[in-house]
PDB file of C-alpha atoms in Angstrom:
ATOM      1  CA  GLN G   1     125.604  98.371 135.815  1.00 94.00           C
ATOM      2  CA  VAL G   2     124.615  95.102 134.214  1.00 96.00           C
ATOM      3  CA  GLN G   3     127.176  92.346 134.737  1.00 97.00           C
ATOM      4  CA  LEU G   4     127.271  88.705 133.761  1.00 98.00           C
ATOM      5  CA  VAL G   5     130.065  86.821 135.498  1.00 98.00           C
ATOM      6  CA  GLN G   6     130.828  83.287 134.380  1.00 98.00           C
ATOM      7  CA  SER G   7     132.563  80.417 136.109  1.00 98.00           C
ATOM      8  CA  GLY G   8     136.175  79.537 135.421  1.00 98.00           C
ATOM      9  CA  ALA G   9     137.868  77.439 132.798  1.00 98.00           C
ATOM     10  CA  GLU G  10     137.264  73.698 132.713  1.00 98.00           C
ATOM     11  CA  VAL G  11     139.188  70.718 131.356  1.00 98.00           C
ATOM     12  CA  LYS G  12     137.113  67.634 130.675  1.00 98.00           C
ATOM     13  CA  LYS G  13     137.628  64.201 129.151  1.00 98.00           C
ATOM     14  CA  PRO G  14     135.607  63.022 126.162  1.00 98.00           C
ATOM     15  CA  GLY G  15     132.244  61.655 127.232  1.00 98.00           C
ATOM     16  CA  ALA G  16     132.080  63.772 130.386  1.00 98.00           C
ATOM     17  CA  SER G  17     129.732  66.682 131.126  1.00 98.00           C
ATOM     18  CA  VAL G  18     130.439  70.315 131.949  1.00 98.00           C
ATOM     19  CA  LYS G  19     128.301  72.873 133.746  1.00 98.00           C
ATOM     20  CA  VAL G  20     129.019  76.567 133.227  1.00 98.00           C
ATOM     21  CA  SER G  21     127.422  79.213 135.419  1.00 98.00           C
ATOM     22  CA  CYS G  22     126.517  82.821 134.657  1.00 98.00           C
ATOM     23  CA  LYS G  23     125.769  85.085 137.624  1.00 97.00           C
ATOM     24  CA  ALA G  24     123.845  88.244 136.812  1.00 96.00           C
ATOM     25  CA  SER G  25     123.819  91.530 138.679  1.00 97.00           C
ATOM     26  CA  GLY G  26     122.831  95.130 138.124  1.00 96.00           C
ATOM     27  CA  TYR G  27     119.318  94.393 136.896  1.00 95.00           C
ATOM     28  CA  THR G  28     116.232  92.402 137.826  1.00 94.00           C
ATOM     29  CA  PHE G  29     117.208  88.852 136.885  1.00 92.00           C
ATOM     30  CA  THR G  30     113.644  87.769 136.203  1.00 90.00           C
ATOM     31  CA  ASP G  31     113.098  90.527 133.627  1.00 92.00           C
ATOM     32  CA  HIS G  32     115.289  89.052 130.886  1.00 93.00           C
ATOM     33  CA  TYR G  33     116.040  85.889 128.970  1.00 94.00           C
ATOM     34  CA  ILE G  34     119.582  84.503 129.075  1.00 95.00           C
ATOM     35  CA  HIS G  35     121.105  83.167 125.854  1.00 97.00           C
ATOM     36  CA  TRP G  36     124.145  80.941 125.451  1.00 98.00           C
ATOM     37  CA  PHE G  37     126.699  80.998 122.622  1.00 98.00           C
ATOM     38  CA  ARG G  38     130.028  79.373 121.927  1.00 98.00           C
ATOM     39  CA  LEU G  39     133.071  80.134 119.794  1.00 98.00           C
ATOM     40  CA  ALA G  40     135.275  77.202 118.843  1.00 97.00           C
ATOM     41  CA  PRO G  41     138.755  77.643 117.355  1.00 94.00           C
ATOM     42  CA  GLY G  42     138.511  78.468 113.663  1.00 91.00           C
ATOM     43  CA  GLN G  43     134.719  78.368 113.749  1.00 93.00           C
ATOM     44  CA  ALA G  44     131.905  80.909 113.720  1.00 93.00           C
ATOM     45  CA  PHE G  45     129.912  81.831 116.793  1.00 95.00           C
ATOM     46  CA  GLU G  46     127.101  79.375 117.462  1.00 96.00           C
ATOM     47  CA  TRP G  47     123.885  80.133 119.286  1.00 97.00           C
ATOM     48  CA  MET G  48     123.082  77.286 121.678  1.00 98.00           C
ATOM     49  CA  GLY G  49     119.780  78.272 123.205  1.00 97.00           C
ATOM     50  CA  TRP G  50     117.821  80.516 125.528  1.00 96.00           C
ATOM     51  CA  ILE G  51     116.018  80.313 128.842  1.00 95.00           C
ATOM     52  CA  SER G  52     113.209  82.612 129.896  1.00 90.00           C
ATOM     53  CA  PRO G  53     113.024  84.511 133.197  1.00 80.00           C
ATOM     54  CA  ASN G  54     110.843  81.919 134.908  1.00 81.00           C
ATOM     55  CA  SER G  55     112.201  78.926 132.956  1.00 78.00           C
ATOM     56  CA  ASP G  56     108.887  78.223 131.229  1.00 84.00           C
ATOM     57  CA  ASP G  57     110.345  78.975 127.788  1.00 91.00           C
ATOM     58  CA  ILE G  58     113.526  77.090 126.924  1.00 95.00           C
ATOM     59  CA  ASN G  59     114.682  76.826 123.327  1.00 95.00           C
ATOM     60  CA  TYR G  60     117.662  74.791 122.159  1.00 96.00           C
ATOM     61  CA  ALA G  61     119.430  75.024 118.836  1.00 96.00           C
ATOM     62  CA  ALA G  62     118.845  71.880 116.810  1.00 95.00           C
ATOM     63  CA  LYS G  63     122.557  71.063 116.803  1.00 95.00           C
ATOM     64  CA  PHE G  64     122.679  70.817 120.610  1.00 96.00           C
ATOM     65  CA  GLN G  65     119.242  69.316 121.259  1.00 94.00           C
ATOM     66  CA  GLY G  66     119.589  66.337 123.555  1.00 96.00           C
ATOM     67  CA  ARG G  67     123.033  67.307 124.832  1.00 97.00           C
ATOM     68  CA  VAL G  68     122.496  70.736 126.356  1.00 98.00           C
ATOM     69  CA  THR G  69     120.372  71.662 129.345  1.00 97.00           C
ATOM     70  CA  LEU G  70     119.732  75.248 130.387  1.00 97.00           C
ATOM     71  CA  THR G  71     118.553  76.079 133.886  1.00 95.00           C
ATOM     72  CA  ARG G  72     118.405  79.123 136.132  1.00 93.00           C
ATOM     73  CA  ASP G  73     118.222  79.783 139.856  1.00 93.00           C
ATOM     74  CA  THR G  74     116.335  82.993 140.556  1.00 92.00           C
ATOM     75  CA  SER G  75     117.350  82.928 144.235  1.00 93.00           C
ATOM     76  CA  THR G  76     120.990  83.469 143.239  1.00 95.00           C
ATOM     77  CA  SER G  77     120.415  85.247 139.898  1.00 95.00           C
ATOM     78  CA  THR G  78     122.442  82.558 138.175  1.00 96.00           C
ATOM     79  CA  ALA G  79     121.930  80.762 134.885  1.00 96.00           C
ATOM     80  CA  TYR G  80     123.554  77.445 134.019  1.00 97.00           C
ATOM     81  CA  MET G  81     124.501  75.652 130.813  1.00 98.00           C
ATOM     82  CA  ASP G  82     125.099  71.919 131.069  1.00 98.00           C
ATOM     83  CA  LEU G  83     126.639  70.155 128.050  1.00 98.00           C
ATOM     84  CA  SER G  84     126.908  66.377 128.140  1.00 98.00           C
ATOM     85  CA  ARG G  85     128.701  63.673 126.154  1.00 98.00           C
ATOM     86  CA  LEU G  86     131.552  66.030 125.422  1.00 98.00           C
ATOM     87  CA  ARG G  87     133.685  65.574 122.302  1.00 98.00           C
ATOM     88  CA  SER G  88     136.956  67.181 121.303  1.00 97.00           C
ATOM     89  CA  ASP G  89     135.106  69.517 118.950  1.00 97.00           C
ATOM     90  CA  ASP G  90     133.214  70.936 121.926  1.00 98.00           C
ATOM     91  CA  THR G  91     136.437  72.684 122.909  1.00 98.00           C
ATOM     92  CA  ALA G  92     135.385  76.324 122.795  1.00 98.00           C
ATOM     93  CA  VAL G  93     134.765  79.499 124.738  1.00 98.00           C
ATOM     94  CA  TYR G  94     131.194  79.527 126.026  1.00 98.00           C
ATOM     95  CA  TYR G  95     129.343  82.797 126.627  1.00 98.00           C
ATOM     96  CA  CYS G  96     126.119  83.807 128.278  1.00 98.00           C
ATOM     97  CA  ALA G  97     124.477  86.948 126.974  1.00 97.00           C
ATOM     98  CA  ARG G  98     121.482  89.214 127.416  1.00 96.00           C
ATOM     99  CA  VAL G  99     119.737  91.552 125.040  1.00 91.00           C
ATOM    100  CA  ALA G 100     119.365  95.244 125.778  1.00 87.00           C
ATOM    101  CA  VAL G 101     115.615  95.344 125.149  1.00 85.00           C
ATOM    102  CA  THR G 102     113.311  92.360 125.502  1.00 81.00           C
ATOM    103  CA  GLY G 103     112.207  91.054 122.135  1.00 82.00           C
ATOM    104  CA  LEU G 104     114.986  92.662 120.127  1.00 88.00           C
ATOM    105  CA  PRO G 105     117.798  90.201 119.335  1.00 92.00           C
ATOM    106  CA  HIS G 106     120.701  92.568 119.926  1.00 94.00           C
ATOM    107  CA  PHE G 107     123.165  91.247 122.485  1.00 96.00           C
ATOM    108  CA  VAL G 108     124.691  94.090 124.425  1.00 96.00           C
ATOM    109  CA  TYR G 109     125.577  92.326 127.672  1.00 97.00           C
ATOM    110  CA  TRP G 110     127.924  89.358 127.680  1.00 98.00           C
ATOM    111  CA  GLY G 111     129.719  87.252 130.215  1.00 98.00           C
ATOM    112  CA  GLN G 112     133.483  87.198 130.038  1.00 98.00           C
ATOM    113  CA  GLY G 113     133.491  83.718 128.537  1.00 98.00           C
ATOM    114  CA  THR G 114     134.433  80.305 129.895  1.00 98.00           C
ATOM    115  CA  LEU G 115     137.010  78.157 128.113  1.00 98.00           C
ATOM    116  CA  VAL G 116     136.060  74.510 128.051  1.00 98.00           C
ATOM    117  CA  THR G 117     138.795  72.175 126.849  1.00 98.00           C
ATOM    118  CA  VAL G 118     137.910  68.589 125.989  1.00 98.00           C
ATOM    119  CA  SER G 119     140.944  66.375 125.856  1.00 97.00           C
ATOM    120  CA  SER G 120     141.887  62.853 126.760  1.00 96.00           C
TER     121      SER G 120
ATOM    122  CA  GLU H   1     119.670  77.015 107.061  1.00 88.00           C
ATOM    123  CA  ILE H   2     121.211  80.380 106.278  1.00 94.00           C
ATOM    124  CA  VAL H   3     124.953  80.512 105.688  1.00 96.00           C
ATOM    125  CA  MET H   4     126.797  83.778 106.301  1.00 97.00           C
ATOM    126  CA  THR H   5     130.070  84.282 104.431  1.00 98.00           C
ATOM    127  CA  GLN H   6     132.473  87.057 105.350  1.00 98.00           C
ATOM    128  CA  SER H   7     135.308  88.375 103.228  1.00 97.00           C
ATOM    129  CA  PRO H   8     138.148  88.831 103.330  1.00 97.00           C
ATOM    130  CA  ALA H   9     139.247  86.557 106.157  1.00 97.00           C
ATOM    131  CA  THR H  10     142.029  89.004 106.996  1.00 98.00           C
ATOM    132  CA  LEU H  11     142.285  92.678 106.095  1.00 97.00           C
ATOM    133  CA  SER H  12     145.562  94.562 106.520  1.00 97.00           C
ATOM    134  CA  VAL H  13     144.984  98.280 106.959  1.00 96.00           C
ATOM    135  CA  SER H  14     147.110 101.236 108.008  1.00 96.00           C
ATOM    136  CA  PRO H  15     145.916 103.444 110.875  1.00 95.00           C
ATOM    137  CA  GLY H  16     143.868 106.310 109.503  1.00 96.00           C
ATOM    138  CA  ASP H  17     142.769 104.377 106.428  1.00 97.00           C
ATOM    139  CA  ARG H  18     139.327 103.031 105.599  1.00 97.00           C
ATOM    140  CA  ALA H  19     138.403  99.383 106.034  1.00 97.00           C
ATOM    141  CA  THR H  20     135.584  97.764 104.094  1.00 98.00           C
ATOM    142  CA  LEU H  21     134.294  94.390 105.305  1.00 98.00           C
ATOM    143  CA  SER H  22     131.774  92.258 103.429  1.00 98.00           C
ATOM    144  CA  CYS H  23     129.131  89.811 104.565  1.00 98.00           C
ATOM    145  CA  ARG H  24     127.003  87.727 102.242  1.00 98.00           C
ATOM    146  CA  ALA H  25     123.929  85.712 103.195  1.00 98.00           C
ATOM    147  CA  SER H  26     122.930  82.540 101.351  1.00 97.00           C
ATOM    148  CA  GLN H  27     119.346  83.808 101.278  1.00 97.00           C
ATOM    149  CA  ARG H  28     117.659  87.139 101.832  1.00 97.00           C
ATOM    150  CA  VAL H  29     117.659  88.317 105.444  1.00 96.00           C
ATOM    151  CA  SER H  30     115.838  91.595 104.856  1.00 94.00           C
ATOM    152  CA  SER H  31     117.383  94.196 107.182  1.00 95.00           C
ATOM    153  CA  ASN H  32     118.005  91.721 109.989  1.00 95.00           C
ATOM    154  CA  LEU H  33     121.776  92.028 110.047  1.00 97.00           C
ATOM    155  CA  ALA H  34     124.120  93.064 112.845  1.00 98.00           C
ATOM    156  CA  TRP H  35     127.867  93.510 113.273  1.00 98.00           C
ATOM    157  CA  TYR H  36     129.940  92.680 116.340  1.00 98.00           C
ATOM    158  CA  GLN H  37     133.551  93.463 117.204  1.00 98.00           C
ATOM    159  CA  GLN H  38     135.675  91.125 119.283  1.00 98.00           C
ATOM    160  CA  LYS H  39     139.115  91.726 120.743  1.00 97.00           C
ATOM    161  CA  PRO H  40     141.345  89.014 122.232  1.00 95.00           C
ATOM    162  CA  GLY H  41     140.173  87.820 125.630  1.00 94.00           C
ATOM    163  CA  GLN H  42     136.970  89.856 125.467  1.00 97.00           C
ATOM    164  CA  PRO H  43     133.368  89.022 124.617  1.00 97.00           C
ATOM    165  CA  PRO H  44     131.808  90.433 121.453  1.00 98.00           C
ATOM    166  CA  ARG H  45     130.637  94.020 121.394  1.00 98.00           C
ATOM    167  CA  LEU H  46     127.544  95.015 119.435  1.00 97.00           C
ATOM    168  CA  LEU H  47     128.409  97.680 116.875  1.00 98.00           C
ATOM    169  CA  ILE H  48     125.511  97.874 114.449  1.00 98.00           C
ATOM    170  CA  TYR H  49     122.058  96.341 114.102  1.00 97.00           C
ATOM    171  CA  ASP H  50     119.307  96.540 111.511  1.00 96.00           C
ATOM    172  CA  VAL H  51     122.059  96.923 108.873  1.00 97.00           C
ATOM    173  CA  SER H  52     122.960 100.516 109.680  1.00 98.00           C
ATOM    174  CA  THR H  53     121.887 101.555 113.199  1.00 97.00           C
ATOM    175  CA  ARG H  54     124.816 102.126 115.514  1.00 97.00           C
ATOM    176  CA  ALA H  55     124.490 100.705 118.995  1.00 96.00           C
ATOM    177  CA  THR H  56     124.743 103.009 122.003  1.00 94.00           C
ATOM    178  CA  GLY H  57     128.182 104.508 122.369  1.00 96.00           C
ATOM    179  CA  ILE H  58     129.545 103.341 119.014  1.00 97.00           C
ATOM    180  CA  PRO H  59     131.517 106.092 117.247  1.00 97.00           C
ATOM    181  CA  GLY H  60     130.414 107.492 113.928  1.00 97.00           C
ATOM    182  CA  ARG H  61     133.403 106.088 112.048  1.00 98.00           C
ATOM    183  CA  PHE H  62     131.560 102.745 112.030  1.00 98.00           C
ATOM    184  CA  SER H  63     128.854 102.511 109.400  1.00 98.00           C
ATOM    185  CA  GLY H  64     126.834  99.694 107.892  1.00 98.00           C
ATOM    186  CA  SER H  65     125.039  99.335 104.599  1.00 98.00           C
ATOM    187  CA  GLY H  66     123.454  96.798 102.303  1.00 97.00           C
ATOM    188  CA  SER H  67     120.238  94.896 101.851  1.00 94.00           C
ATOM    189  CA  GLY H  68     118.916  91.486 100.973  1.00 91.00           C
ATOM    190  CA  THR H  69     121.995  89.291 100.842  1.00 97.00           C
ATOM    191  CA  GLU H  70     124.944  91.693 100.567  1.00 98.00           C
ATOM    192  CA  PHE H  71     126.121  93.802 103.487  1.00 98.00           C
ATOM    193  CA  THR H  72     129.108  96.000 104.263  1.00 98.00           C
ATOM    194  CA  LEU H  73     130.719  97.343 107.400  1.00 98.00           C
ATOM    195  CA  THR H  74     132.903 100.393 106.810  1.00 98.00           C
ATOM    196  CA  ILE H  75     135.353 101.741 109.347  1.00 98.00           C
ATOM    197  CA  SER H  76     136.555 105.198 108.378  1.00 96.00           C
ATOM    198  CA  GLY H  77     139.804 106.503 109.766  1.00 94.00           C
ATOM    199  CA  LEU H  78     140.905 103.330 111.538  1.00 96.00           C
ATOM    200  CA  GLN H  79     142.192 103.861 115.043  1.00 96.00           C
ATOM    201  CA  SER H  80     144.458 101.588 117.023  1.00 94.00           C
ATOM    202  CA  GLU H  81     141.565 100.274 119.111  1.00 96.00           C
ATOM    203  CA  ASP H  82     139.723  99.142 115.965  1.00 97.00           C
ATOM    204  CA  PHE H  83     142.109  96.302 115.173  1.00 95.00           C
ATOM    205  CA  ALA H  84     140.003  93.289 116.049  1.00 97.00           C
ATOM    206  CA  ILE H  85     137.823  90.566 114.570  1.00 97.00           C
ATOM    207  CA  TYR H  86     134.443  91.548 113.158  1.00 98.00           C
ATOM    208  CA  TYR H  87     131.467  89.221 112.834  1.00 98.00           C
ATOM    209  CA  CYS H  88     128.193  89.684 111.028  1.00 98.00           C
ATOM    210  CA  LYS H  89     125.085  88.034 112.408  1.00 98.00           C
ATOM    211  CA  GLU H  90     121.681  87.489 110.799  1.00 97.00           C
ATOM    212  CA  TYR H  91     118.497  87.333 112.829  1.00 95.00           C
ATOM    213  CA  ASN H  92     115.859  86.816 110.184  1.00 94.00           C
ATOM    214  CA  ASN H  93     113.215  84.478 111.622  1.00 85.00           C
ATOM    215  CA  TRP H  94     115.240  83.956 114.805  1.00 89.00           C
ATOM    216  CA  PRO H  95     115.972  81.697 116.478  1.00 90.00           C
ATOM    217  CA  PRO H  96     118.481  80.555 115.553  1.00 91.00           C
ATOM    218  CA  PHE H  97     121.020  83.260 114.899  1.00 93.00           C
ATOM    219  CA  THR H  98     123.735  82.646 112.328  1.00 96.00           C
ATOM    220  CA  PHE H  99     127.133  84.295 112.388  1.00 97.00           C
ATOM    221  CA  GLY H 100     129.728  84.714 109.690  1.00 97.00           C
ATOM    222  CA  GLY H 101     133.207  83.318 110.140  1.00 97.00           C
ATOM    223  CA  GLY H 102     134.701  86.707 110.902  1.00 97.00           C
ATOM    224  CA  THR H 103     137.128  89.189 109.352  1.00 98.00           C
ATOM    225  CA  LYS H 104     140.308  89.986 111.204  1.00 98.00           C
ATOM    226  CA  VAL H 105     141.402  93.605 110.752  1.00 98.00           C
ATOM    227  CA  GLU H 106     145.128  93.810 111.371  1.00 96.00           C
ATOM    228  CA  ILE H 107     147.708  96.542 111.256  1.00 91.00           C
ATOM    229  CA  LYS H 108     149.478  96.868 107.920  1.00 90.00           C
TER     230      LYS H 108
END
C-alpha cells in the first residue's frame, strides 16, 4: 500500500531553516509528483508547492517563493521540503501528499504530518 | 486570488442527525470543488471531489452539492466517527489550491 512517512517534529529559532523529509513506499516513486501543504493554528491549509518525478518541474506558491526549496532523492524514494528564514508564523504542521491519479488534483495519500515550532 | 469561506465555524449535532456545511467561493470555481475530513492527529482524508463525486471508500451518507460559488456538504445520519473538521478546497485553474477555514462538527 502507498505510504508517505515524514520526519519527526522540529523546534527552530526565528531566522533558522528546517528540512522535512517524506519517504515514499508502496508505489513507483518516479511515477508521481509530491506536493507540500501546511496547516498553521487557526489558519486554513496552504499549498506550498510541488516537485515532479524527475525534479524538472518544480512549482512554488507565490507566498513561499524564495524561502522554500523542494528536492527529491530517487535513490531513497524521499522528497524534502526546506523552509528558510523561519518566523513565528511558520509554526505549523507540514504535510507531503500525492494524488491518486496523475493530473487530477485530488489528494488521497498524505504523510502523517510534521510539526514545526518556531520559537525563540 | 480566490477566497473560500466556510460556515458555520462550529456545528453542534446529535448522533443520527443531519449536518449541513457550507462553502462559498469569492469567484466562480465551476465544479472544481472538493471536501476533506480531518481528525485530530491525522492528515486530511479526501471525501468528495468535483462537487459531488465520493472518493473511493467514502460512505453514502456523505453527499456534496452546489455550483458556481455556493457549495454544500451534507452528512446524513451522523455517526460517532464523523465528528471532525471539514475543509472545502477549490482547484479551478490550479495551482494554487485554496482551502476554506474549516467547519468543526462536534457532538451536541
